[in-house]
Amino acid sequence: MAANIGILRRPVSTEGVWGWITTVDHKRIGILYGVSAFIFFLIGGIEALLMRVQLAQPDGTFVEAGTFNALFTMHGTTMVFMVVMPAGAAFFNFLVPLMIGARDVAFPRLNALSYWLFIFGAILMNFSFFKAAFPDVGWFGYAPLTTSEYTLSSSTDYWVLGLQIMGIGTTAAGFNFVITILNMRAPGMTLMRMPLFPWMTLIVSFLIIFAFPPLTIALTLLLFDRFFGTNFFDTAGAGADPLLWQHLFWIFGHPEVYILILPAMGIVSDILPTFSRKPLFGYTTVVFAGAVIAFLGFGVWAHHMFTTGLGAWATAAFAGATMAIGVPTGVKIFNWLATLWGGSIQFKTPLLFALGFISMFMLGGLSGVMHAAVPVDTQQQDTYFIVAHFHYVLFGGSIFGITAGIYYWFPKMTGRMLSERIGKVHFWVMFIGFNMTFMPMHILGVLGMPRRVYTYSVDQNWAGLNLFVSIGAFIIALSILLLIINIVRSARKGEAAGMNPWAASTLEWAIPSPPPHYNFAVIPTVRSQHPLWDEEANAVEPPPLPAHGEPHMPDPSYWPIVIALGITMVAGGLLIWQANTWLGLLVIAVFGFVGIRGIYGWVFEPVAEESAERVHAHH
Amino acid sequence: MQYVTGIDDHRTSTGLDNRKLLMWAFLGSDVMFFGTLIGTHLIYRNRNLSGPQEEILSIPITTISTFVLLMSSLAMVLALAAIQRGNMGSFRFWTAIVAIFGSIFIGFQMFEFTEFAHLGLTPRTNLFGSTFLVMTGFHGTHVAVGILWLWSILFASYKGKIHQGNSLQVEIAGLYWHFVDIVWIVIFGVVYLIGAYGAEGRALEDIPHAARAVGIG
Amino acid sequence: MRNNRPTGAGNTNTVTTPTAHPQNLAATLRRLLYFTLAAVTLVAVLASCDTPLTTFEPRSDATQRIHTIYIFVIVAASIVGFLVLAAMAYILWRYRERPGHTPQQIHGNTTLEITWTVIPILILIAIAIPTIVWIAGTTADPDEDALHIEAVGHQWWFEFRYPGLGPDGEDLVTANELRIPVGRQVAITLEAKDVIHSFWVPQLVGKTDMVPGRTNILEKFTPTEIGTFYGQCAEFCGSAHALMRFRVHVDSHADFDRWVENMNAAPVEPEAGSVEAAGARVFTNFCARCHTIEGVSTEEIGPNLTLFGDRATLGAGILDSTPENLKAWVSNIRDIKPVLETTNAMPTFYVGDPLIDQLTEAQVDQVVAYLKSLKLR
């Protein structure tokens, strides 16, 4: 049955670059996501630093207005879609199968496709820098500024298409993790025995599959307006309503906020028990609080639009819903504190970052409650107070949580420890730099500084605080340098981690670090929430491989990257079509064929001949 | 053979096959997709009354095409029942019927779009043209993908790749097909019927009725 | 096989030893908190001196109402934040890893959890009530003697129309500097010509967006103090968003009436042969294609320039209206503002390059003199 239906033989080797390109191993895909996210984090960070140089003094001349607008657009888009989301995906991929006792995700090739769509979409968007200019319409691209009437440059086309492709990849990943977590758990791993991280992954995956379609539609409508002359956002000619875009975008955009923060909450919920040496306080409450946050997250989008003239009733309803969402969030924070209460707290680096998460995220939540008070929001909306707020949530929250996760699971991923000493310095430098950067932004907001201004004048009197903020930004940059040093140092001379360096309780710590490609030699049977604390049977030594050798894992495949390339280049063809109709159509036709051919190749892909023989030998 | 899971045994936690669960999840997501499109159409309804509006929708013609699509769902049920019994001949017959009925529906839609273009309604004409044609266009694309999928299944069944043992493949395609059908029922009800009701007050004489143009209704 | 049941410090399976001293940590945290609070207060006090866009110095009934709620939520949030951080610091200090201390294996406590669900609910209700009351208040009809104004956002300037106050009962039109009388309610409706903008005068009224195709209603407000206040577009609206500012002059009733009267009169003819007279000719030949001066020209593509000589600023509130600045502005707007060469944008008039220049330097000087002469009588 090894009939060679594809033009490409199914690859066998997992070595070298081709091994990475064709990999379907969730751990390798996780590492690809993580490394990509980190690179984009550096890019987005540099964009932020350039903005801070410009704003360090009044009437700055470091960059021009257009450049500055491109910088904040790309900084926002990059940090949301190319950093925090893929960083979350990196943890989903690497850890979820390990934590639920599975050998891989439900659809390994779909998983690879998700990654390639993400990275190609991200590259396509950044490619605009070389062809036109970076997109400069803001990360939420309010119509009608984004229509071709007001943005002549094709940079917005790159923004739309790049986001669209990344969105498809993300949605596919959402499906994959819903199925993986619902269907691939080890025997005995009931939903209510799962660690919090897979729980939050499940919730995030549901958010993704329900929240991304509105964005897909919004982007499609804008794309049709820009490319084919439809009227969805044509306010002047066709009488379209520009608020349609805002509604569609924020129906996606607010759940997106929880897509960004819930993984970090999951990470922290799993780190706290390990370092306070006691189980999570109120496990069920924390799980359901996460679910309630996700559910309510779909009903609060219009709080981004309080100043757009929604009408009194809608405004009051959304203000109420927004305040309501503060309750489960507060409950989580109290449960985390209660987890620490009565423990034996070990101040290891992952815990420091987790504590940083709790405190900073709480401050972000409190400023969030302030904007829910609509009258206050009319003074805060679109000022630096908002900038401060969402950086407390997304940097103080997501990034601190993700960094906690990096320190916690790095030993599992690589087999080596990161330095505790550098780690602690890293924490304090980042913590101080973060607060120096974003705390004064609250005051700038109170003093009336609008966001997204490329300059301000002396008489507005914001200079001192802005200089202070800019210094803080460079201190954050320094802390990231420390992280890089720590990782490089660990690669060269990090201590061996062993299976369970933190004496943690969950399944991923029951296998070697780094895990073998098949994860578990024998799928464990789970009987409690804390298998490594409660049971001797599952403790440290992994059971030997069964007699017939290594478990058979899916073969690598070329098709994911082929399909992703097809989809991306069809988008590329659309962009070329703007300039050169026939060449564009040719590219669309060729790569459309490649994509469809890829789908058929995927569907009818045989197992690799070599492994087919191996399987035969066993049976 | 095909990889579905990375695990040697195909036991799943819920007992449902991964692929079937995937289709359900996808359909859940697609509800949001079409919900957004239909919502956009309804929000923009009657917002700008220049150019052709809902009154050019032909209820009689669309009733026929809706009926054809509904019948295709019935055929889909019969096709699945046949392959589950192992009756490949009957399965192939009914699968072909589904695909053909689907194609007839697409034919109606292409006729409708062409007719509208003659009456001066394109996606560029006005808000109604944009929202209606993009919404129904996306639905038509879904139907077209389904037809392609069914032909592929039919073709694969001759090569022995679809058989009683993996009738799940057909079941999953069926889920998709029924869903696309249901979406059309919603569009027919919310967009055509309510739209036509809303358009009653407007002067029908001014704009040639699509149905009248072809001698029906 | 070893049981990993968690215990205290004596029996942990760790690779590195803790280097942080928890006592110091708790103290550091506390010191950090005090430092932050002190710094924040200090900076707030220092910075609020003379920051024209501050939201903390209300000068109308509307911003005063908002300010009261603002202070309330800040105090509430600060108390909650401080208590939680203090509790956290205490827990971290109290339950730091110590020899002989065994962690208690608690899984939860329903009473506690209900308590800390109910408390936030109560706090949020306390915030929701003034919010809802405020929202209900915004729906009230304007006072009978309210001054009605239409504000229109353009890329990147503000147009202000006073219905019925212009010549023959038409609109009185001005731009970028709004004049309103003290103590009289102002009812402003908001529109936009191109993209979304946002109208905001932090000391007088909270922001509301100006959305093309919609007419939004700004919260009604009554200024309580004579003076000049800064406004700013608050929604990103393209390349020059940062430079889309405006001023609001709150005048006495007498001054306001005098201004309205003057706005409706054609300017005094400049003396024949004067620089201003030459400038008036330049204006009629070039500037009048886009700009209105009451009694001189009627185009409304660019901002209305009636009584321009009395404006404090130019270029949508970004520069003091000095002759030097005005000359630079008329010569080459693109030196000052990132504006593309589109149909509705102001052309570049003089850069010293005969291929580009539409005016000579002398003509620029003349038109500057003319514009500066358009003053109240």
Coordinates of N, CA, C and O in Angstrom, one line a residue, chain C residues 56-124:
Chain C
F56 N -7.6 66.5 35.6 CA -7.8 66.7 37.1 C -8.1 68.1 37.5 O -8.2 68.3 38.7
E57 N -8.3 69.0 36.6 CA -8.7 70.4 37.0 C -9.9 70.7 36.2 O -9.9 71.5 35.2
P58 N -11.1 70.2 36.6 CA -12.3 70.5 35.9 C -12.7 71.9 35.9 O -12.6 72.6 36.9
R59 N -13.2 72.4 34.7 CA -13.6 73.8 34.6 C -15.0 73.9 34.0 O -15.3 74.9 33.4
S60 N -15.7 72.9 34.2 CA -17.1 72.9 33.7 C -17.9 72.0 34.6 O -17.4 71.2 35.4
D61 N -19.3 72.1 34.6 CA -20.1 71.3 35.4 C -19.9 69.8 35.0 O -19.9 68.9 35.8
A62 N -19.7 69.6 33.7 CA -19.6 68.2 33.2 C -18.4 67.5 33.7 O -18.4 66.4 34.2
T63 N -17.2 68.2 33.5 CA -16.0 67.5 34.0 C -15.9 67.5 35.5 O -15.3 66.5 36.0
Q64 N -16.6 68.4 36.2 CA -16.7 68.3 37.6 C -17.4 67.0 38.1 O -17.0 66.3 38.9
R65 N -18.5 66.7 37.4 CA -19.3 65.5 37.7 C -18.4 64.3 37.4 O -18.3 63.3 38.3
I66 N -17.7 64.3 36.3 CA -16.8 63.1 36.0 C -15.7 63.0 37.0 O -15.4 61.9 37.5
H67 N -15.2 64.2 37.4 CA -14.1 64.2 38.3 C -14.4 63.5 39.6 O -13.6 62.8 40.2
T68 N -15.6 63.8 40.1 CA -16.0 63.2 41.4 C -16.0 61.7 41.3 O -15.5 61.0 42.2
I69 N -16.6 61.2 40.2 CA -16.6 59.7 40.0 C -15.2 59.2 39.8 O -14.8 58.1 40.4
Y70 N -14.4 59.9 39.1 CA -13.0 59.5 38.8 C -12.2 59.3 40.1 O -11.6 58.3 40.3
I71 N -12.4 60.3 41.0 CA -11.7 60.3 42.3 C -12.2 59.1 43.1 O -11.4 58.3 43.7
F72 N -13.5 58.9 43.0 CA -14.1 57.7 43.7 C -13.5 56.4 43.3 O -13.1 55.6 44.1
V73 N -13.4 56.2 41.9 CA -12.9 54.9 41.5 C -11.4 54.8 41.7 O -10.9 53.7 42.0
I74 N -10.7 55.9 41.7 CA -9.3 55.8 41.9 C -9.0 55.4 43.4 O -8.2 54.5 43.7
V75 N -9.8 56.0 44.3 CA -9.6 55.7 45.7 C -10.0 54.2 45.9 O -9.3 53.5 46.6
A76 N -11.2 53.8 45.4 CA -11.6 52.4 45.6 C -10.6 51.5 45.0 O -10.2 50.5 45.7
A77 N -10.1 51.7 43.8 CA -9.1 50.8 43.2 C -7.8 50.8 44.0 O -7.2 49.8 44.2
S78 N -7.4 52.0 44.5 CA -6.1 52.0 45.2 C -6.2 51.3 46.5 O -5.3 50.6 46.9
I79 N -7.4 51.4 47.2 CA -7.5 50.7 48.5 C -7.5 49.2 48.2 O -6.7 48.4 48.8
V80 N -8.3 48.7 47.2 CA -8.2 47.3 46.9 C -6.8 46.8 46.5 O -6.3 45.9 47.0
G81 N -6.2 47.6 45.6 CA -4.9 47.3 45.2 C -3.9 47.2 46.3 O -3.1 46.3 46.5
F82 N -4.0 48.2 47.2 CA -3.0 48.2 48.3 C -3.3 47.1 49.3 O -2.3 46.4 49.7
L83 N -4.5 46.8 49.6 CA -4.8 45.7 50.5 C -4.3 44.4 49.9 O -3.7 43.6 50.6
V84 N -4.6 44.1 48.7 CA -4.2 42.8 48.1 C -2.6 42.7 48.1 O -2.1 41.7 48.4
L85 N -2.0 43.8 47.7 CA -0.5 43.8 47.6 C 0.0 43.6 49.0 O 1.0 42.8 49.3
A86 N -0.6 44.2 50.0 CA -0.1 44.1 51.4 C -0.3 42.6 51.9 O 0.5 42.0 52.5
A87 N -1.5 42.1 51.6 CA -1.8 40.7 51.9 C -0.8 39.8 51.3 O -0.2 38.9 51.9
M88 N -0.5 40.1 50.0 CA 0.5 39.2 49.3 C 1.8 39.3 50.0 O 2.5 38.3 50.2
A89 N 2.3 40.5 50.3 CA 3.6 40.7 50.9 C 3.6 39.9 52.3 O 4.6 39.2 52.6
Y90 N 2.5 40.1 53.0 CA 2.5 39.4 54.3 C 2.5 37.9 54.1 O 3.3 37.2 54.8
I91 N 1.8 37.3 53.2 CA 1.8 35.9 53.0 C 3.1 35.4 52.6 O 3.7 34.4 53.1
L92 N 3.8 36.2 51.7 CA 5.1 35.7 51.2 C 6.1 35.7 52.3 O 7.0 34.9 52.4
W93 N 5.9 36.7 53.2 CA 6.9 36.7 54.4 C 6.6 35.6 55.4 O 7.4 34.9 55.8
R94 N 5.3 35.5 55.7 CA 4.8 34.6 56.7 C 5.1 33.1 56.4 O 5.4 32.3 57.2
Y95 N 4.9 32.8 55.1 CA 5.0 31.4 54.7 C 6.2 31.1 53.8 O 6.2 30.2 53.0
R96 N 7.2 31.9 54.0 CA 8.5 31.6 53.3 C 9.0 30.3 53.8 O 8.6 29.8 54.8
E97 N 9.8 29.7 52.9 CA 10.3 28.4 53.3 C 11.2 28.4 54.5 O 12.1 29.3 54.5
R98 N 10.9 27.7 55.5 CA 11.7 27.7 56.7 C 11.9 26.2 57.2 O 11.0 25.4 57.0
P99 N 13.0 25.9 57.8 CA 13.1 24.6 58.4 C 12.0 24.3 59.4 O 11.6 25.1 60.1
G100 N 11.5 23.1 59.3 CA 10.5 22.7 60.3 C 9.1 23.1 60.0 O 8.2 22.7 60.7
H101 N 8.9 23.8 58.9 CA 7.6 24.3 58.6 C 7.0 23.4 57.5 O 7.6 23.2 56.5
T102 N 5.9 22.8 57.8 CA 5.2 21.9 56.8 C 4.1 22.6 56.1 O 3.2 23.2 56.8
P103 N 4.0 22.6 54.8 CA 2.9 23.2 54.1 C 1.6 22.5 54.4 O 1.6 21.3 54.4
Q104 N 0.5 23.3 54.6 CA -0.8 22.6 54.9 C -1.4 22.3 53.5 O -1.5 23.1 52.7
Q105 N -1.8 21.0 53.4 CA -2.4 20.6 52.2 C -3.9 20.9 52.1 O -4.8 20.1 52.2
I106 N -4.2 22.2 52.0 CA -5.6 22.7 51.9 C -6.0 22.7 50.4 O -5.3 23.1 49.5
H107 N -7.2 22.2 50.1 CA -7.7 22.2 48.7 C -8.7 23.3 48.4 O -8.9 23.7 47.3
G108 N -9.2 23.9 49.5 CA -10.2 25.0 49.2 C -11.0 25.2 50.4 O -10.9 24.5 51.5
N109 N -11.9 26.3 50.4 CA -12.7 26.6 51.5 C -13.9 27.4 50.9 O -13.7 28.5 50.5
T110 N -15.1 26.8 50.9 CA -16.2 27.3 50.2 C -16.6 28.7 50.8 O -16.8 29.6 50.0
T111 N -16.7 28.8 52.1 CA -17.1 30.0 52.7 C -16.2 31.2 52.3 O -16.6 32.3 51.9
L112 N -14.8 30.9 52.3 CA -13.9 31.9 51.9 C -14.1 32.4 50.5 O -14.2 33.5 50.2
E113 N -14.3 31.3 49.7 CA -14.4 31.7 48.2 C -15.7 32.5 47.9 O -15.7 33.4 47.1
I114 N -16.7 32.1 48.6 CA -18.0 32.9 48.4 C -17.8 34.3 48.9 O -18.1 35.3 48.3
T115 N -17.0 34.5 50.1 CA -16.8 35.8 50.6 C -16.0 36.6 49.5 O -16.4 37.8 49.3
W116 N -15.0 36.1 49.0 CA -14.2 36.9 48.0 C -14.8 36.9 46.6 O -14.3 37.5 45.7
T117 N -16.0 36.3 46.5 CA -16.7 36.6 45.3 C -17.7 37.7 45.5 O -17.9 38.6 44.7
V118 N -18.3 37.7 46.7 CA -19.3 38.7 47.0 C -18.7 40.1 47.2 O -19.3 41.1 46.7
I119 N -17.5 40.2 47.9 CA -16.9 41.5 48.1 C -16.7 42.3 46.8 O -17.1 43.4 46.7
P120 N -16.0 41.7 45.8 CA -15.8 42.4 44.6 C -17.2 42.8 43.9 O -17.3 43.9 43.4
I121 N -18.2 41.9 44.1 CA -19.5 42.3 43.5 C -20.0 43.5 44.1 O -20.5 44.5 43.4
L122 N -19.9 43.6 45.5 CA -20.4 44.8 46.2 C -19.6 46.1 45.7 O -20.2 47.1 45.4
I123 N -18.3 45.9 45.6 CA -17.5 47.1 45.2 C -17.9 47.5 43.8 O -18.0 48.7 43.5
L124 N -18.1 46.5 42.9 CA -18.4 46.9 41.5 C -19.8 47.5 41.5 O -20.0 48.4 40.7

